[in-house]
PDB file of C-alpha atoms in Angstrom:
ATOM      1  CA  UNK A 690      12.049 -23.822  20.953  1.00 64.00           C
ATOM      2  CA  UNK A 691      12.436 -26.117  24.031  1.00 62.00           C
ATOM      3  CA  UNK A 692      15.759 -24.842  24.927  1.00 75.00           C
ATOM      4  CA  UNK A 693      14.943 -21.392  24.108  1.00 75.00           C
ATOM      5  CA  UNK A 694      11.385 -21.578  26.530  1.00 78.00           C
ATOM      6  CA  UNK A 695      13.523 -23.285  29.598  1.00 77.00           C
ATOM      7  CA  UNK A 696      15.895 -20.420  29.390  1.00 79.00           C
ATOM      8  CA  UNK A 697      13.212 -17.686  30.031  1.00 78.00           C
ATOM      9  CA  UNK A 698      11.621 -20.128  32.719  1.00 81.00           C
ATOM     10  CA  UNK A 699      15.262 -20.091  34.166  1.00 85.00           C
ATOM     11  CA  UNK A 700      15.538 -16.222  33.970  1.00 83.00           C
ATOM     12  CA  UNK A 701      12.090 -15.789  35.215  1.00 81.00           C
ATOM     13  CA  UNK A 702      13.046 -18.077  38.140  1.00 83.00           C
ATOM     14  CA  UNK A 703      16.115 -16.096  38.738  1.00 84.00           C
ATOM     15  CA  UNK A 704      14.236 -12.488  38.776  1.00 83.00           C
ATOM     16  CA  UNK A 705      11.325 -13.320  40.491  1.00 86.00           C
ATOM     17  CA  UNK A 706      11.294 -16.741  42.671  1.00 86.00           C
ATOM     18  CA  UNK A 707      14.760 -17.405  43.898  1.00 85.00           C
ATOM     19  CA  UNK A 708      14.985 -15.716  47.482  1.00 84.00           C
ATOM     20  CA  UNK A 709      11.730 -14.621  47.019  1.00 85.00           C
ATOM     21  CA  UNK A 710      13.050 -10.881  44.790  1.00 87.00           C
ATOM     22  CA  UNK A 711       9.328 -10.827  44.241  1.00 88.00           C
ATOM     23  CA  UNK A 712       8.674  -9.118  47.553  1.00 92.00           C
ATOM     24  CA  UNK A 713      11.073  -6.569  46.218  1.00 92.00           C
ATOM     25  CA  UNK A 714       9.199  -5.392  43.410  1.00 92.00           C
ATOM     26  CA  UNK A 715       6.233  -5.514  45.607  1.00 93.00           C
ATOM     27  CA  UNK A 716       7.803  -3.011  47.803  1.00 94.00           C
ATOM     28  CA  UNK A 717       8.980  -0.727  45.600  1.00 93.00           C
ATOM     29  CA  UNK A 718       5.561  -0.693  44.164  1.00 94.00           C
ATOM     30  CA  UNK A 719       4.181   0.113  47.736  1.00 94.00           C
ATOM     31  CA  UNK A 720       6.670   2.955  47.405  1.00 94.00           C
ATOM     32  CA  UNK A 721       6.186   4.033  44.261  1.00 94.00           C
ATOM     33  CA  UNK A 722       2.226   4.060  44.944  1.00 94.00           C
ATOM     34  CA  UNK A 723       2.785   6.207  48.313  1.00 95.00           C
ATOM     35  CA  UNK A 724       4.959   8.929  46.489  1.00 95.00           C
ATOM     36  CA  UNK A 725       2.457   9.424  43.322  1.00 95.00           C
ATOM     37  CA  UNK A 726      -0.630   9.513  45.570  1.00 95.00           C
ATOM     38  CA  UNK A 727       0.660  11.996  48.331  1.00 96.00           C
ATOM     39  CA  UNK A 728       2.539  13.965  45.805  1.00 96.00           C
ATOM     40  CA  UNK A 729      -0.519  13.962  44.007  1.00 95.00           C
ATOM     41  CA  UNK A 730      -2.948  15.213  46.899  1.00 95.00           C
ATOM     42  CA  UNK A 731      -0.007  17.941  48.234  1.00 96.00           C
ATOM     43  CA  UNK A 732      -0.421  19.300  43.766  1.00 95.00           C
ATOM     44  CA  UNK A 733      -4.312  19.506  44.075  1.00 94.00           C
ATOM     45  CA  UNK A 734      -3.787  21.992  47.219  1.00 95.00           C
ATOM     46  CA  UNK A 735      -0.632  23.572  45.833  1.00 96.00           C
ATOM     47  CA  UNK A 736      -2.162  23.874  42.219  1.00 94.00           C
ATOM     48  CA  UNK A 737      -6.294  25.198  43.523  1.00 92.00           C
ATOM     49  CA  UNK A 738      -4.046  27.584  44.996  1.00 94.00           C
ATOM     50  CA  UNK A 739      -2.138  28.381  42.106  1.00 94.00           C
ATOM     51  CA  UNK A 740      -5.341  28.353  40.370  1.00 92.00           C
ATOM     52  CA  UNK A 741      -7.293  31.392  42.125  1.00 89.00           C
ATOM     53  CA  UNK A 742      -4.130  33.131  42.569  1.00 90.00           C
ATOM     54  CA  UNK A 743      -3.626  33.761  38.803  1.00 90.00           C
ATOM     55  CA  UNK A 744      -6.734  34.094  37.943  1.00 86.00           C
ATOM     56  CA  UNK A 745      -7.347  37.313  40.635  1.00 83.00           C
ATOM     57  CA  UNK A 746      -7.252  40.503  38.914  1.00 76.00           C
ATOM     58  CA  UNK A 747      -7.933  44.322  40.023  1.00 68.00           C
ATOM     59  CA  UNK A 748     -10.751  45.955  39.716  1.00 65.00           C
ATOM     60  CA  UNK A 749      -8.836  48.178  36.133  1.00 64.00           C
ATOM     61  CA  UNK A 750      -8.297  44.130  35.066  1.00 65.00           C
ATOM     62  CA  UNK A 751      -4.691  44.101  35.654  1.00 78.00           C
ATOM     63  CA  UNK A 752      -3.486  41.452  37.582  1.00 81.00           C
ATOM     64  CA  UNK A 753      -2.355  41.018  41.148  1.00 88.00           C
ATOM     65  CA  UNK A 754       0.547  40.381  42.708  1.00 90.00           C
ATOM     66  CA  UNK A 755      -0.349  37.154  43.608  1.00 91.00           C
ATOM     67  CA  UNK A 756      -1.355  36.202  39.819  1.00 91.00           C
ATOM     68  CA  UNK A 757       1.714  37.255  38.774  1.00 92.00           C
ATOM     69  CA  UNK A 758       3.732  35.264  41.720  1.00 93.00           C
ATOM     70  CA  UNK A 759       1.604  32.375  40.262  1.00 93.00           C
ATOM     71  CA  UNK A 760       2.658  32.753  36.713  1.00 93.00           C
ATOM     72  CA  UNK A 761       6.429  33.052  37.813  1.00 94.00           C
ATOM     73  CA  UNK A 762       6.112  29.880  39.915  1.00 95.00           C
ATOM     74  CA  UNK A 763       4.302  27.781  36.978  1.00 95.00           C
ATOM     75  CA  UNK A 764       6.701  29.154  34.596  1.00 95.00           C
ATOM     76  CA  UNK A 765       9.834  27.470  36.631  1.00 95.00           C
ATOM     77  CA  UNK A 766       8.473  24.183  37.510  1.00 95.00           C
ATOM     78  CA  UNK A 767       7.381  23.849  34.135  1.00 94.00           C
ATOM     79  CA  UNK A 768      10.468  25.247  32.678  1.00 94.00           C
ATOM     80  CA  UNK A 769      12.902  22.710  34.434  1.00 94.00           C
ATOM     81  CA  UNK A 770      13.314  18.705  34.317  1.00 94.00           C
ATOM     82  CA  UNK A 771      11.454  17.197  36.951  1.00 93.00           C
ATOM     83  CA  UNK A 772      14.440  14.707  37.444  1.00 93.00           C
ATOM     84  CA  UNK A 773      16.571  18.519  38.370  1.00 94.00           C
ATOM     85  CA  UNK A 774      13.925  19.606  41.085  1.00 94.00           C
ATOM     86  CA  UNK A 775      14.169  16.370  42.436  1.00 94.00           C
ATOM     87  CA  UNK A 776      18.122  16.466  42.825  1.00 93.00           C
ATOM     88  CA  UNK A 777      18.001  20.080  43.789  1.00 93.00           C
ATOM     89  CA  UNK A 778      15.679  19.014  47.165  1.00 93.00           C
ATOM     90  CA  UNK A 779      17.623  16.467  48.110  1.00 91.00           C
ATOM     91  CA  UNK A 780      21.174  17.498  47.488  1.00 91.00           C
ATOM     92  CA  UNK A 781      20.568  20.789  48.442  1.00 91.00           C
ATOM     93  CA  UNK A 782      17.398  22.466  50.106  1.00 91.00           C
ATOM     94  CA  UNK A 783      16.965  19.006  52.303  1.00 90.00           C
ATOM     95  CA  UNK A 784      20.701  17.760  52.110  1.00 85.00           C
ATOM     96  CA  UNK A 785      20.456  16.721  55.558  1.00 84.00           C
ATOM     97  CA  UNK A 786      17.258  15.104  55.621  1.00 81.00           C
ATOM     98  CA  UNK A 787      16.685  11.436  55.908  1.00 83.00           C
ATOM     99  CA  UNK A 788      13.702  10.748  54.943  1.00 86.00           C
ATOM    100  CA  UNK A 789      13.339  10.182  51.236  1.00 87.00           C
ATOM    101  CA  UNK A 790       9.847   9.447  50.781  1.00 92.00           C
ATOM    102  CA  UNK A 791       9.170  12.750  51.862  1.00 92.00           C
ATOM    103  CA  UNK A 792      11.541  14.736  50.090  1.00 93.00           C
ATOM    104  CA  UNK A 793       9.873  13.084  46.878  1.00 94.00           C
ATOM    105  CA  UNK A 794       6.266  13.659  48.101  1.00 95.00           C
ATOM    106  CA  UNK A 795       7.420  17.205  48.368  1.00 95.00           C
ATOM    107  CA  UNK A 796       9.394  17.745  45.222  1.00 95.00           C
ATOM    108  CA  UNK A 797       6.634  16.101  43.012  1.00 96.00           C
ATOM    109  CA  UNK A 798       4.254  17.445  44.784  1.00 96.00           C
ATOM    110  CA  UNK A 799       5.554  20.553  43.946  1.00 96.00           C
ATOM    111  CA  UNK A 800       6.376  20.248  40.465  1.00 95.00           C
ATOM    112  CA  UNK A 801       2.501  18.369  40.013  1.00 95.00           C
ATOM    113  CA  UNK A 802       1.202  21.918  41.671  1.00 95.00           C
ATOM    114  CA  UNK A 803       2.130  23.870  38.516  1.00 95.00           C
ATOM    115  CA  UNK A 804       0.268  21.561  35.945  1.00 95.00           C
ATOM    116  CA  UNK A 805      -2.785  21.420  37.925  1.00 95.00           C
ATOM    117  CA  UNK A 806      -2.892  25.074  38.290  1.00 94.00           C
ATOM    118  CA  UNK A 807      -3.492  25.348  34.309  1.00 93.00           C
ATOM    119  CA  UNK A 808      -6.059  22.558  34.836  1.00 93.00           C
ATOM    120  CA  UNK A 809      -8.221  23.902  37.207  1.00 92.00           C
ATOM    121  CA  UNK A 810      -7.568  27.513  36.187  1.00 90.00           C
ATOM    122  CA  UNK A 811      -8.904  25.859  32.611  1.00 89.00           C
ATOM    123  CA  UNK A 812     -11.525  23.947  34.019  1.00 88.00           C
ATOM    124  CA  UNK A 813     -12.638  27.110  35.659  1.00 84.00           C
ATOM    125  CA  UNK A 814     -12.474  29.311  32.778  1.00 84.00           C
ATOM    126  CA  UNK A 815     -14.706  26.715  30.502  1.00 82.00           C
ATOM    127  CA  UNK A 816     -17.593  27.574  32.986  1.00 80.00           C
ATOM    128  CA  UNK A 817     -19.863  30.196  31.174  1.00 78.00           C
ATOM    129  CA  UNK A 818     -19.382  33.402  32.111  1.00 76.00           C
ATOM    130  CA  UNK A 819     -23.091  33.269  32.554  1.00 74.00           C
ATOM    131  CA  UNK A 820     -23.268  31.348  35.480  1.00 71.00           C
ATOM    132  CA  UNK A 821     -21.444  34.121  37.284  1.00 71.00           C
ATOM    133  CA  UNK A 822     -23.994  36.589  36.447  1.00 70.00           C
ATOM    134  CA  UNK A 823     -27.071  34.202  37.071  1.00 74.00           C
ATOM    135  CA  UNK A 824     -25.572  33.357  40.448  1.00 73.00           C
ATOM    136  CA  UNK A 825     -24.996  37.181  41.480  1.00 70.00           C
ATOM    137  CA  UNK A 826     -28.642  37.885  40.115  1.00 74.00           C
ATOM    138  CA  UNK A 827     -30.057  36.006  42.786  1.00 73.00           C
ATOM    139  CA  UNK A 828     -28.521  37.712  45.416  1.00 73.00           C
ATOM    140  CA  UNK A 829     -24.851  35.731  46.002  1.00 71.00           C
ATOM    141  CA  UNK A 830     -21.794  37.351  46.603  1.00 74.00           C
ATOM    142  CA  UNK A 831     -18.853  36.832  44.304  1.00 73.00           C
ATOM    143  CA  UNK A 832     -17.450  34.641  46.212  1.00 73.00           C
ATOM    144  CA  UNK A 833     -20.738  32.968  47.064  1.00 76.00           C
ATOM    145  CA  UNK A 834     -20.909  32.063  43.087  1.00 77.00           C
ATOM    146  CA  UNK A 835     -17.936  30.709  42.573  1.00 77.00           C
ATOM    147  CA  UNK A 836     -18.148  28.101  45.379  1.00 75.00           C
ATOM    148  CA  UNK A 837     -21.472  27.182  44.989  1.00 75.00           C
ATOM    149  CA  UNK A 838     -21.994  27.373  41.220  1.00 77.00           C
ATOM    150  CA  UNK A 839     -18.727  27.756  39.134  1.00 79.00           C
ATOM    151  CA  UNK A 840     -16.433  25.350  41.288  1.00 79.00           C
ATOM    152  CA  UNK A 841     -19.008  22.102  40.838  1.00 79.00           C
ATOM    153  CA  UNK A 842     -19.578  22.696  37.461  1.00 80.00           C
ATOM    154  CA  UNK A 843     -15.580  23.191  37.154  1.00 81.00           C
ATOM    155  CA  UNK A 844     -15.061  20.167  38.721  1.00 81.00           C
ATOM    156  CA  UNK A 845     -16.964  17.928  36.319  1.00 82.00           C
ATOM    157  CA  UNK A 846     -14.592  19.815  33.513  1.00 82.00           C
ATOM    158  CA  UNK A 847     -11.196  19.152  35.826  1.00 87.00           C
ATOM    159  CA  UNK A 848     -11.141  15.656  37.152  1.00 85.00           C
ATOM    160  CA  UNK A 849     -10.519  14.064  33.472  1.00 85.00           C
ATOM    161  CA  UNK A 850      -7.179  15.723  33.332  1.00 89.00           C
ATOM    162  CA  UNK A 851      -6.481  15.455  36.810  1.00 91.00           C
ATOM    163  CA  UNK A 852      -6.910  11.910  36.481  1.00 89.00           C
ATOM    164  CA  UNK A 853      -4.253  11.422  33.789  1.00 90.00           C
ATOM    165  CA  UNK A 854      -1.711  13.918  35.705  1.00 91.00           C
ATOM    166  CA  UNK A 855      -1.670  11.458  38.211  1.00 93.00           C
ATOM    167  CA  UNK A 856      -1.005   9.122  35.772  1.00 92.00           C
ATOM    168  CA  UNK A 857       1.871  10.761  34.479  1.00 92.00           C
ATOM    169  CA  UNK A 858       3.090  11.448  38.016  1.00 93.00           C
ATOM    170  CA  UNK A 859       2.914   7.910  38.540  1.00 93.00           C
ATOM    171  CA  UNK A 860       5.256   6.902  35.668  1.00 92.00           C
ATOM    172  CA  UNK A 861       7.392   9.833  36.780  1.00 92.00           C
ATOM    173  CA  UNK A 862       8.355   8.256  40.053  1.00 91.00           C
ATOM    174  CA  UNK A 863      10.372   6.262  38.254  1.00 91.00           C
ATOM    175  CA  UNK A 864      13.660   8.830  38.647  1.00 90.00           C
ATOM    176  CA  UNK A 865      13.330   8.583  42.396  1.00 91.00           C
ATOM    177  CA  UNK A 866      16.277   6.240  41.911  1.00 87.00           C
ATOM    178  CA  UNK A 867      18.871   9.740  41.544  1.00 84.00           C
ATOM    179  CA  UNK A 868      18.060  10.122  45.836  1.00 83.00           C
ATOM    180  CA  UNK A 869      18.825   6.392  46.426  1.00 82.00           C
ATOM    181  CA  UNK A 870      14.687   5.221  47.218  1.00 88.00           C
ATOM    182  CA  UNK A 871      14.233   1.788  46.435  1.00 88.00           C
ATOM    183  CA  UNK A 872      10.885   2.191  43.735  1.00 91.00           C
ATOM    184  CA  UNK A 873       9.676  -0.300  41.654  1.00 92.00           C
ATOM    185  CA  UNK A 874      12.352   0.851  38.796  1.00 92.00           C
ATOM    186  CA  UNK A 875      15.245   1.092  41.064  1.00 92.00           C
ATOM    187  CA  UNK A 876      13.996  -2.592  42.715  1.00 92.00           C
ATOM    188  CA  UNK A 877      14.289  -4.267  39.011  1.00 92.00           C
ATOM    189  CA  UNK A 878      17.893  -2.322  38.549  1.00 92.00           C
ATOM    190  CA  UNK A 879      18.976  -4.152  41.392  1.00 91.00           C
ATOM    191  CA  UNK A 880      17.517  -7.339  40.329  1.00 92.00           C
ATOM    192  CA  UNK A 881      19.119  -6.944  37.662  1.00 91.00           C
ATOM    193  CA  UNK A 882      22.463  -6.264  39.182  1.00 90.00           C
ATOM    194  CA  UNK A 883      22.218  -9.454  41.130  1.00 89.00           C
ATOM    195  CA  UNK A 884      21.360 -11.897  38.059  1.00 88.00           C
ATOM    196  CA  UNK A 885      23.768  -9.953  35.657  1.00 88.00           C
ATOM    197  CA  UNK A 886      20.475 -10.144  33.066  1.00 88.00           C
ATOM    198  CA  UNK A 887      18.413  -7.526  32.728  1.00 88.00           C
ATOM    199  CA  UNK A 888      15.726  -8.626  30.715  1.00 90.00           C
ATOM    200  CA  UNK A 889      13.649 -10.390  32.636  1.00 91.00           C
ATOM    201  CA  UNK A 890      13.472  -7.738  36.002  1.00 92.00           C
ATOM    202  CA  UNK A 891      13.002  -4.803  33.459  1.00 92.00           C
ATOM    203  CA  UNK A 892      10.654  -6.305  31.377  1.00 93.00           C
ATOM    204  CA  UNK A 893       9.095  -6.984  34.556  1.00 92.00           C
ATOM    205  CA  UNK A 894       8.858  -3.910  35.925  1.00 93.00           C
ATOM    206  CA  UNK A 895       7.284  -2.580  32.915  1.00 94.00           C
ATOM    207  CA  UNK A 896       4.842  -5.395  32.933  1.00 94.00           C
ATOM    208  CA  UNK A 897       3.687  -4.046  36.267  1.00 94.00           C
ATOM    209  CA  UNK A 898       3.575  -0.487  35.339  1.00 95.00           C
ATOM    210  CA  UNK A 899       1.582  -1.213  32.591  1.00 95.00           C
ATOM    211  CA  UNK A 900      -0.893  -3.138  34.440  1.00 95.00           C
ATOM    212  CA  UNK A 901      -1.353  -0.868  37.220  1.00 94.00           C
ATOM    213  CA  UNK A 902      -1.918   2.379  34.901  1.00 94.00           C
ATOM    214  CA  UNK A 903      -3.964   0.324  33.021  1.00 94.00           C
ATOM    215  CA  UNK A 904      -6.134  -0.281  35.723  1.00 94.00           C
ATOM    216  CA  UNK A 905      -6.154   3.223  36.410  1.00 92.00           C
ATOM    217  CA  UNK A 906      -7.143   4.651  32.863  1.00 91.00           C
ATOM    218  CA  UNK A 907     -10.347   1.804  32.697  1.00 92.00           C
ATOM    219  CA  UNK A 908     -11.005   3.809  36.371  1.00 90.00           C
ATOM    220  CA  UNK A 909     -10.565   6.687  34.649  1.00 87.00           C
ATOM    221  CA  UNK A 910     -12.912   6.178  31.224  1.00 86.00           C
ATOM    222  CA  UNK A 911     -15.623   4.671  33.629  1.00 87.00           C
ATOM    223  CA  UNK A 912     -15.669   8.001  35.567  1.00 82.00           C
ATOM    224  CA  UNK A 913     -15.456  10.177  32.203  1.00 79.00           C
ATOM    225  CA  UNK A 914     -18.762   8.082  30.929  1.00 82.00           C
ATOM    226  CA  UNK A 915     -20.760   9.026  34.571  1.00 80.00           C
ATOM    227  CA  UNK A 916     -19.736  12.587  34.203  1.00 73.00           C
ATOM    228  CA  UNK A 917     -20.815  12.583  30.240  1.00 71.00           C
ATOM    229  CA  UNK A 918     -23.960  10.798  31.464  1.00 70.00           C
ATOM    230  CA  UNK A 919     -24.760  13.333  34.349  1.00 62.00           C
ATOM    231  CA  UNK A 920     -24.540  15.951  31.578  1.00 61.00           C
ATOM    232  CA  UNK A 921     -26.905  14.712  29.111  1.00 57.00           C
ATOM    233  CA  UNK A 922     -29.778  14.619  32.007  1.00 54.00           C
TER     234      UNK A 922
END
């Protein structure tokens, strides 16, 4: 037990103290962090947008040209690995580019837009169809009800799942590793490299993932409970 307990403290020592390799997790956490929460703001635009554009229809109830531009773009990014979009920005569209923070902002970013599209176009949707009619009853314009009544009440009913998307975009940064950018994943791999043991700077790295999501879904339950609370008022 001795022996066995001084080797970990040995392998520990060797992935995180000796010349100080635990600045390099911390900054490929710092990058990790940056992608997921820019990539995560540039999907809330990209997706709202998304959002109203499939959700316009004609005045016979067909839909637009814009909803069906929407559903083509949803049904792409949806319908391909995100690890493949990734590549296909930086080995193709931005092949010259140097800057690989921002190629991942964009490409996840991206790819985040089409699953927050069905989100919000859902949390939109679960707003009674009542509301609408209440709000043009008293005299508001169509567009008049929708962002003063149906978008706040849509909000309460999107930010749940919007939450955990950026959860999953978080753990999804993890591939960022294909376009050479030195994330928390890629910083363990190299670790790892260095010490010719991978257990320790793996386990690790999932250590930290853990604890950071974890952090993130007690955020997230605390902020379900107000919403469920400003409901029952």
């Amino acid at each position: 037990m001795q022996a066995w307990s001084e080797k970990v403290a040995k392998m520990f020592e060797a992935a995180f103290i000796t010349g100080d390799r635990w600045k390099l997790y911390l900054q490929g956490l710092g990058v990790t962090i940056q992608i997921a929460v820019f990539a995560a703001i540039l999907g809330m635009i990209i997706g709202t947008l998304l959002a109203f554009m499939k959700l316009s229809v004609r005045r016979n109830g067909k839909k637009t040209v814009l909803a069906v531009l929407a559903n083509i773009y949803i049904d792409v990014i949806r319908g391909t690995p995100s690890v493949l979009q990734l590549m296909i920005m930086w080995f193709i569209i931005f092949s010259s580019a140097k800057n690989g923070v921002f190629v991942a902002v964009l490409s996840f970013g991206i790819n985040s837009g089409a699953y927050v599209a069905e989100i919000v176009r859902a949390g939109i949707l679960a707003v009674d169809k009542g509301q609408m009619e209440a709000g043009r009853s008293l005299g508001l314009s169509k567009a008049q009800t929708m962002i003063y009544v149906v978008i706040p009440q849509a909000v309460k009913n999107v930010l749940p799942p919007i939450g955990n998307e950026f959860i999953v975009l978080l753990k999804e940064t993890a591939i960022v590793g294909y376009v050479s950018l030195t994330d928390l994943t890629r910083a363990a791999n190299q670790i790892a490299s260095r010490t010719y043991e991978a257990f320790m700077p793996l386990i690790g790295a999932a250590v930290i993932y853990f604890v950071v999501i974890k952090i993130l879904t007690v955020l997230l339950g605390v902020l379900e409970r107000r919403l469920r609370k400003s409901d029952n008022r």
